[in-house]
Amino acid sequence: EDRLIKAALPFTTPEELGDANNLVDALFGLKMEETLTCDEFDDKGAAAGSSGGDDSMQVEGEDKTPVEPPVKSFDLHRKLVCNIQGGSDGSAQTNVSHLAEGIGLSLNGTIEKRSEVLGRDATWTRKQRIARLPPILAIQFGRFYWKATPDSQDHSGVKCKVMKPVAFNSIFDVYEFCSDDVKKELKKSRDKALKEEEERIQRKLKGESEEKDDTNMETEDVEDDEEAAALKAALAMSVQSNDDKPSPVGPGLPPDFQGHYELFGVVTHKGRDADGGHYMAWVKASGNSGKVEKIADTDEDNEDWFVFDDDEVSPCKTEDVLKLKGGGDWHMSYINFYRAKK
């Protein structure tokens, strides 16, 4: 397994891998941080409604206010789930129309759990966040579910498929679903990129060409400018404090990773039957055959893709893939595969 991981992710360190000890977990594994907070206590664990300021109820030097601290745990997942029906507890009534909404619902919810302080079951709020990011992010749409049929003769229930449309984009920003520690590291890269973009715009406003394409400029001046720019970059790196350098947030991720993933594969299902239908694969091409145009009225690049229908392979475009959101009897996305954007 170590040999396979090294071959797939040659520059990955044990620190970045964490507890991922096989190739699947190294490529797809998400370390999830789960926090459970009892709803009858505040965020700090103090009983809701207690002021803590009534000295008559406390012995001097002793705080008798009941405390139920939040419960934090970690687990390894291999995918995120876009919950189309509702929240992870099944009670949410949110109308999910976009991938990000469904993921947000799946990572939050409520459960019934015993409170040792109260001595009985209580309602707890459950919140999950990503504590380690993977190089490949798999997202499953919760299209299939089990529907109870209490009025039927055998009361056994029936498998169903959710046909409603759930849109997605070719770029997925995972930032809002990350733990505070991961957000802190991603923000360093984002702030750096924002600063570089602002500097680029300022140079343009001052009439300085980034391409150095002034035909009247002497070759020696170009070389001097390039050397000066390289020297400036090296100096900036040397004086950059360790606090400004982002720490690794996962294995096999690009330097200065900002939390953006690009769509490169989709598995679709066609049909209304959860036990039948037809599956197909849509894969992004390694290159484009011509100039890449924008999809009308969007910032999406209309790049080359291929669709695999059994033994038949056909070319298609990004705009065709983004139409796989559901809402009819056409193919609809069941699993999306995103890779870390360089």
XYZ file of C-alpha atoms in Angstrom:
342
model
C 0.000 0.000 0.000
C 2.836 2.409 0.828
C 4.319 1.758 -2.611
C 0.995 2.506 -4.335
C 0.496 5.704 -2.356
C 4.039 6.825 -3.164
C 3.462 6.160 -6.863
C 0.178 8.101 -6.942
C 1.250 10.907 -4.604
C 5.069 11.001 -4.822
C 5.600 14.190 -2.824
C 3.167 13.470 -0.007
C 4.444 13.407 3.562
C 3.164 11.192 6.419
C 1.909 14.357 8.115
C -0.327 15.133 5.133
C -1.643 11.560 4.934
C -2.614 11.401 8.595
C -4.421 8.105 9.238
C -4.933 7.340 5.525
C -3.038 4.046 5.238
C -4.278 2.809 1.851
C -4.492 4.234 -1.685
C -8.275 4.791 -1.652
C -8.168 6.783 1.579
C -5.102 8.710 0.385
C -6.902 9.797 -2.801
C -10.500 10.157 -1.589
C -10.295 10.269 2.223
C -11.803 13.200 4.111
C -11.053 13.558 7.788
C -14.340 14.802 9.239
C -14.600 16.749 12.485
C -17.963 16.244 14.196
C -19.157 18.438 17.049
C -22.243 17.589 19.112
C -23.726 20.362 21.258
C -26.614 19.776 23.647
C -29.439 22.183 22.773
C -30.271 22.716 26.459
C -26.850 24.257 27.054
C -25.086 27.176 25.384
C -22.007 26.953 23.164
C -19.737 26.903 26.219
C -21.667 24.075 27.852
C -23.481 26.146 30.471
C -27.170 25.449 31.062
C -29.353 27.627 28.850
C -30.930 30.462 30.824
C -28.395 30.292 33.660
C -26.771 33.638 34.384
C -24.070 32.336 36.642
C -24.305 35.596 38.596
C -26.517 34.560 41.540
C -24.029 34.312 44.384
C -26.728 33.064 46.747
C -26.902 29.829 44.784
C -23.150 29.209 44.839
C -20.608 28.433 47.516
C -17.667 30.816 47.419
C -14.965 29.511 45.116
C -17.270 26.895 43.641
C -19.348 27.103 40.464
C -22.395 24.825 40.649
C -23.765 25.794 37.231
C -24.319 22.488 35.339
C -22.016 22.103 32.373
C -22.389 19.787 29.366
C -19.330 20.367 27.172
C -19.589 19.837 23.428
C -18.523 16.383 22.233
C -15.953 16.415 19.432
C -14.867 13.383 17.401
C -13.122 12.585 14.124
C -13.922 10.055 11.429
C -12.655 9.151 7.965
C -15.114 9.477 5.053
C -14.587 8.810 1.363
C -17.253 11.113 -0.057
C -19.512 14.047 0.674
C -23.264 13.638 0.281
C -25.613 16.141 -1.327
C -28.819 15.599 0.640
C -31.726 16.330 -1.677
C -34.517 15.301 0.671
C -33.505 17.523 3.595
C -31.118 17.646 6.564
C -29.122 14.712 7.891
C -31.846 14.081 10.476
C -34.540 13.968 7.774
C -36.556 16.794 9.298
C -35.366 19.787 7.259
C -37.791 21.218 4.741
C -35.254 23.178 2.697
C -35.880 23.093 -1.033
C -32.471 22.007 -2.305
C -31.721 23.389 -5.763
C -27.901 23.502 -5.745
C -25.118 21.116 -4.807
C -23.739 23.374 -2.061
C -27.140 23.584 -0.337
C -27.467 19.808 -0.202
C -23.957 19.336 1.196
C -24.609 21.965 3.853
C -27.736 20.112 4.942
C -25.981 16.749 5.097
C -23.283 18.151 7.403
C -25.765 19.606 9.898
C -28.704 18.222 11.819
C -30.038 17.114 15.194
C -29.963 13.794 17.040
C -31.361 12.381 20.269
C -28.557 11.518 22.677
C -28.205 10.982 26.411
C -26.975 13.905 28.471
C -24.962 12.731 31.458
C -25.515 16.073 33.182
C -29.288 16.017 32.750
C -29.506 12.284 33.347
C -31.839 11.780 30.372
C -32.010 11.925 26.600
C -31.839 15.373 25.044
C -31.670 16.965 21.610
C -28.151 17.630 20.350
C -27.090 19.730 17.355
C -24.722 17.887 15.061
C -22.183 19.749 12.909
C -19.569 18.185 10.667
C -16.662 19.972 9.043
C -13.725 18.803 6.889
C -10.483 18.610 8.875
C -8.345 17.187 6.051
C -8.944 17.602 2.325
C -8.359 14.956 -0.383
C -6.765 15.380 -3.823
C -9.940 13.900 -5.356
C -13.341 14.849 -3.951
C -16.290 12.525 -4.589
C -19.792 13.931 -4.060
C -22.820 11.645 -4.130
C -26.303 12.982 -4.836
C -28.874 11.433 -2.496
C -31.224 10.505 -5.341
C -32.359 7.139 -3.964
C -34.229 6.646 -0.696
C -36.574 4.276 1.100
C -40.183 5.391 1.374
C -42.399 3.873 4.070
C -45.752 2.480 2.914
C -47.815 2.052 6.099
C -51.032 1.643 4.117
C -49.743 -1.229 1.998
C -50.523 -4.848 2.782
C -47.003 -5.845 3.797
C -45.896 -2.399 5.120
C -42.471 -3.171 3.640
C -41.892 0.192 1.950
C -40.566 0.937 -1.497
C -37.382 2.263 -3.092
C -37.782 5.683 -4.715
C -35.740 8.111 -6.783
C -35.721 11.902 -6.365
C -36.052 13.400 -9.855
C -35.875 17.104 -8.914
C -33.123 19.237 -10.505
C -30.038 20.013 -8.418
C -27.579 22.276 -10.234
C -23.791 22.159 -9.933
C -20.826 24.049 -11.399
C -17.543 22.992 -12.950
C -15.694 24.623 -10.018
C -16.582 23.730 -6.426
C -15.395 25.848 -3.484
C -15.072 23.696 -0.359
C -14.048 26.549 1.979
C -17.330 26.984 3.887
C -17.479 23.263 4.711
C -14.023 23.139 6.323
C -13.008 23.234 9.970
C -11.662 26.468 11.424
C -8.085 25.137 11.298
C -8.341 24.262 7.602
C -10.057 27.573 6.815
C -7.189 29.406 8.478
C -4.642 27.769 6.136
C -6.779 28.194 3.018
C -7.288 31.870 3.846
C -3.527 32.458 3.748
C -3.415 31.267 0.135
C -6.563 33.182 -0.757
C -5.249 36.412 0.731
C -1.975 35.971 -1.143
C -3.795 35.396 -4.459
C -6.045 38.402 -3.826
C -3.050 40.611 -3.121
C -1.310 39.449 -6.307
C -4.456 40.173 -8.325
C -4.744 43.654 -6.845
C -1.101 44.346 -7.703
C -1.682 43.105 -11.257
C -4.646 45.445 -11.670
C -2.635 48.366 -10.304
C 0.123 47.684 -12.815
C -2.420 47.671 -15.623
C -3.903 50.927 -14.435
C -0.440 52.453 -14.511
C -0.025 51.351 -18.115
C 2.510 48.622 -17.415
C 2.113 45.611 -19.697
C 2.395 42.217 -18.003
C 3.534 40.630 -21.236
C 6.370 43.114 -21.779
C 5.300 43.353 -25.429
C 6.485 46.867 -26.139
C 8.379 46.497 -29.415
C 10.567 49.490 -28.582
C 11.910 47.920 -25.433
C 15.497 46.742 -25.656
C 16.255 43.061 -24.970
C 18.652 44.050 -22.196
C 15.891 45.945 -20.419
C 13.596 42.908 -20.594
C 16.246 40.679 -19.067
C 16.917 43.232 -16.351
C 13.208 43.427 -15.544
C 12.929 39.633 -15.382
C 15.936 39.399 -13.085
C 14.539 42.152 -10.899
C 11.169 40.408 -10.697
C 12.793 37.075 -9.797
C 14.946 38.772 -7.167
C 11.900 40.490 -5.712
C 9.974 37.214 -5.538
C 12.882 35.419 -3.885
C 13.264 38.228 -1.376
C 9.568 38.149 -0.580
C 9.741 34.397 0.070
C 12.794 34.745 2.291
C 11.215 37.374 4.508
C 7.835 35.645 4.663
C 7.173 34.543 8.217
C 6.214 30.971 9.025
C 2.812 32.235 10.169
C 2.090 33.443 6.620
C 3.020 30.125 4.988
C 0.033 27.781 4.735
C 0.435 24.411 6.432
C -0.619 21.272 4.516
C -4.358 20.597 4.673
C -4.267 17.259 2.874
C -2.135 14.914 0.731
C -1.303 15.617 -2.902
C -2.707 19.145 -2.927
C -1.089 21.921 -5.010
C 1.078 24.554 -3.298
C -0.964 27.537 -2.104
C -4.189 25.502 -2.476
C -7.226 27.764 -2.033
C -9.943 25.124 -1.633
C -11.147 25.094 -5.248
C -11.903 21.796 -6.987
C -12.590 21.305 -10.710
C -15.112 18.811 -12.067
C -13.492 16.079 -14.185
C -15.851 13.102 -13.978
C -19.567 12.383 -13.573
C -21.539 9.153 -13.188
C -25.164 9.542 -14.263
C -28.317 7.453 -13.895
C -31.217 7.444 -16.316
C -34.590 6.040 -15.331
C -37.191 6.271 -12.579
C -36.502 2.866 -11.016
C -33.923 2.638 -8.234
C -33.337 -1.037 -9.083
C -32.911 -0.458 -12.808
C -32.150 2.233 -15.343
C -28.902 2.949 -17.141
C -25.588 4.316 -15.852
C -23.123 6.288 -17.966
C -19.756 7.988 -17.384
C -18.764 11.497 -18.466
C -15.039 12.327 -18.388
C -13.225 15.579 -19.031
C -10.730 15.464 -21.904
C -7.034 15.905 -21.125
C -6.897 18.777 -23.624
C -9.121 20.889 -25.854
C -9.356 20.539 -29.625
C -9.669 24.269 -30.233
C -10.186 27.639 -28.620
C -12.190 27.404 -25.400
C -15.245 29.658 -25.396
C -17.409 30.694 -22.464
C -20.833 29.132 -21.987
C -23.455 31.768 -22.821
C -24.268 34.146 -19.940
C -21.818 32.397 -17.572
C -18.155 32.432 -16.569
C -17.906 28.671 -17.232
C -15.347 27.469 -19.788
C -16.987 25.245 -22.407
C -14.284 22.567 -22.530
C -14.080 19.174 -24.211
C -15.551 16.073 -22.550
C -16.313 12.477 -23.532
C -19.389 10.424 -22.642
C -19.038 6.639 -22.263
C -22.242 4.728 -23.020
C -21.249 1.075 -22.678
C -18.877 0.541 -25.628
C -19.822 3.766 -27.396
C -17.733 6.904 -26.770
C -18.916 10.306 -27.977
C -17.503 13.841 -27.618
C -19.434 16.463 -25.689
C -18.908 19.793 -23.947
C -19.020 21.237 -20.437
C -22.419 22.761 -21.170
C -23.759 19.247 -21.829
C -22.387 18.007 -18.508
C -23.879 20.897 -16.520
C -27.303 19.954 -17.912
C -27.114 16.646 -16.014
C -28.784 18.248 -12.998
C -32.004 16.230 -13.199
C -35.599 17.310 -13.412
C -36.730 14.918 -16.142
C -36.194 11.491 -17.649
C -32.774 12.398 -19.082
C -29.506 11.295 -17.495
C -28.894 12.988 -14.150
C -25.777 13.200 -12.015
C -25.424 10.570 -9.301
C -21.730 10.950 -8.384
C -19.498 13.920 -9.237
C -15.722 13.679 -9.119
C -13.695 16.844 -8.495
C -9.920 17.213 -8.380
C -7.903 19.855 -6.583
C -7.510 22.852 -8.886
C -3.929 23.887 -9.578
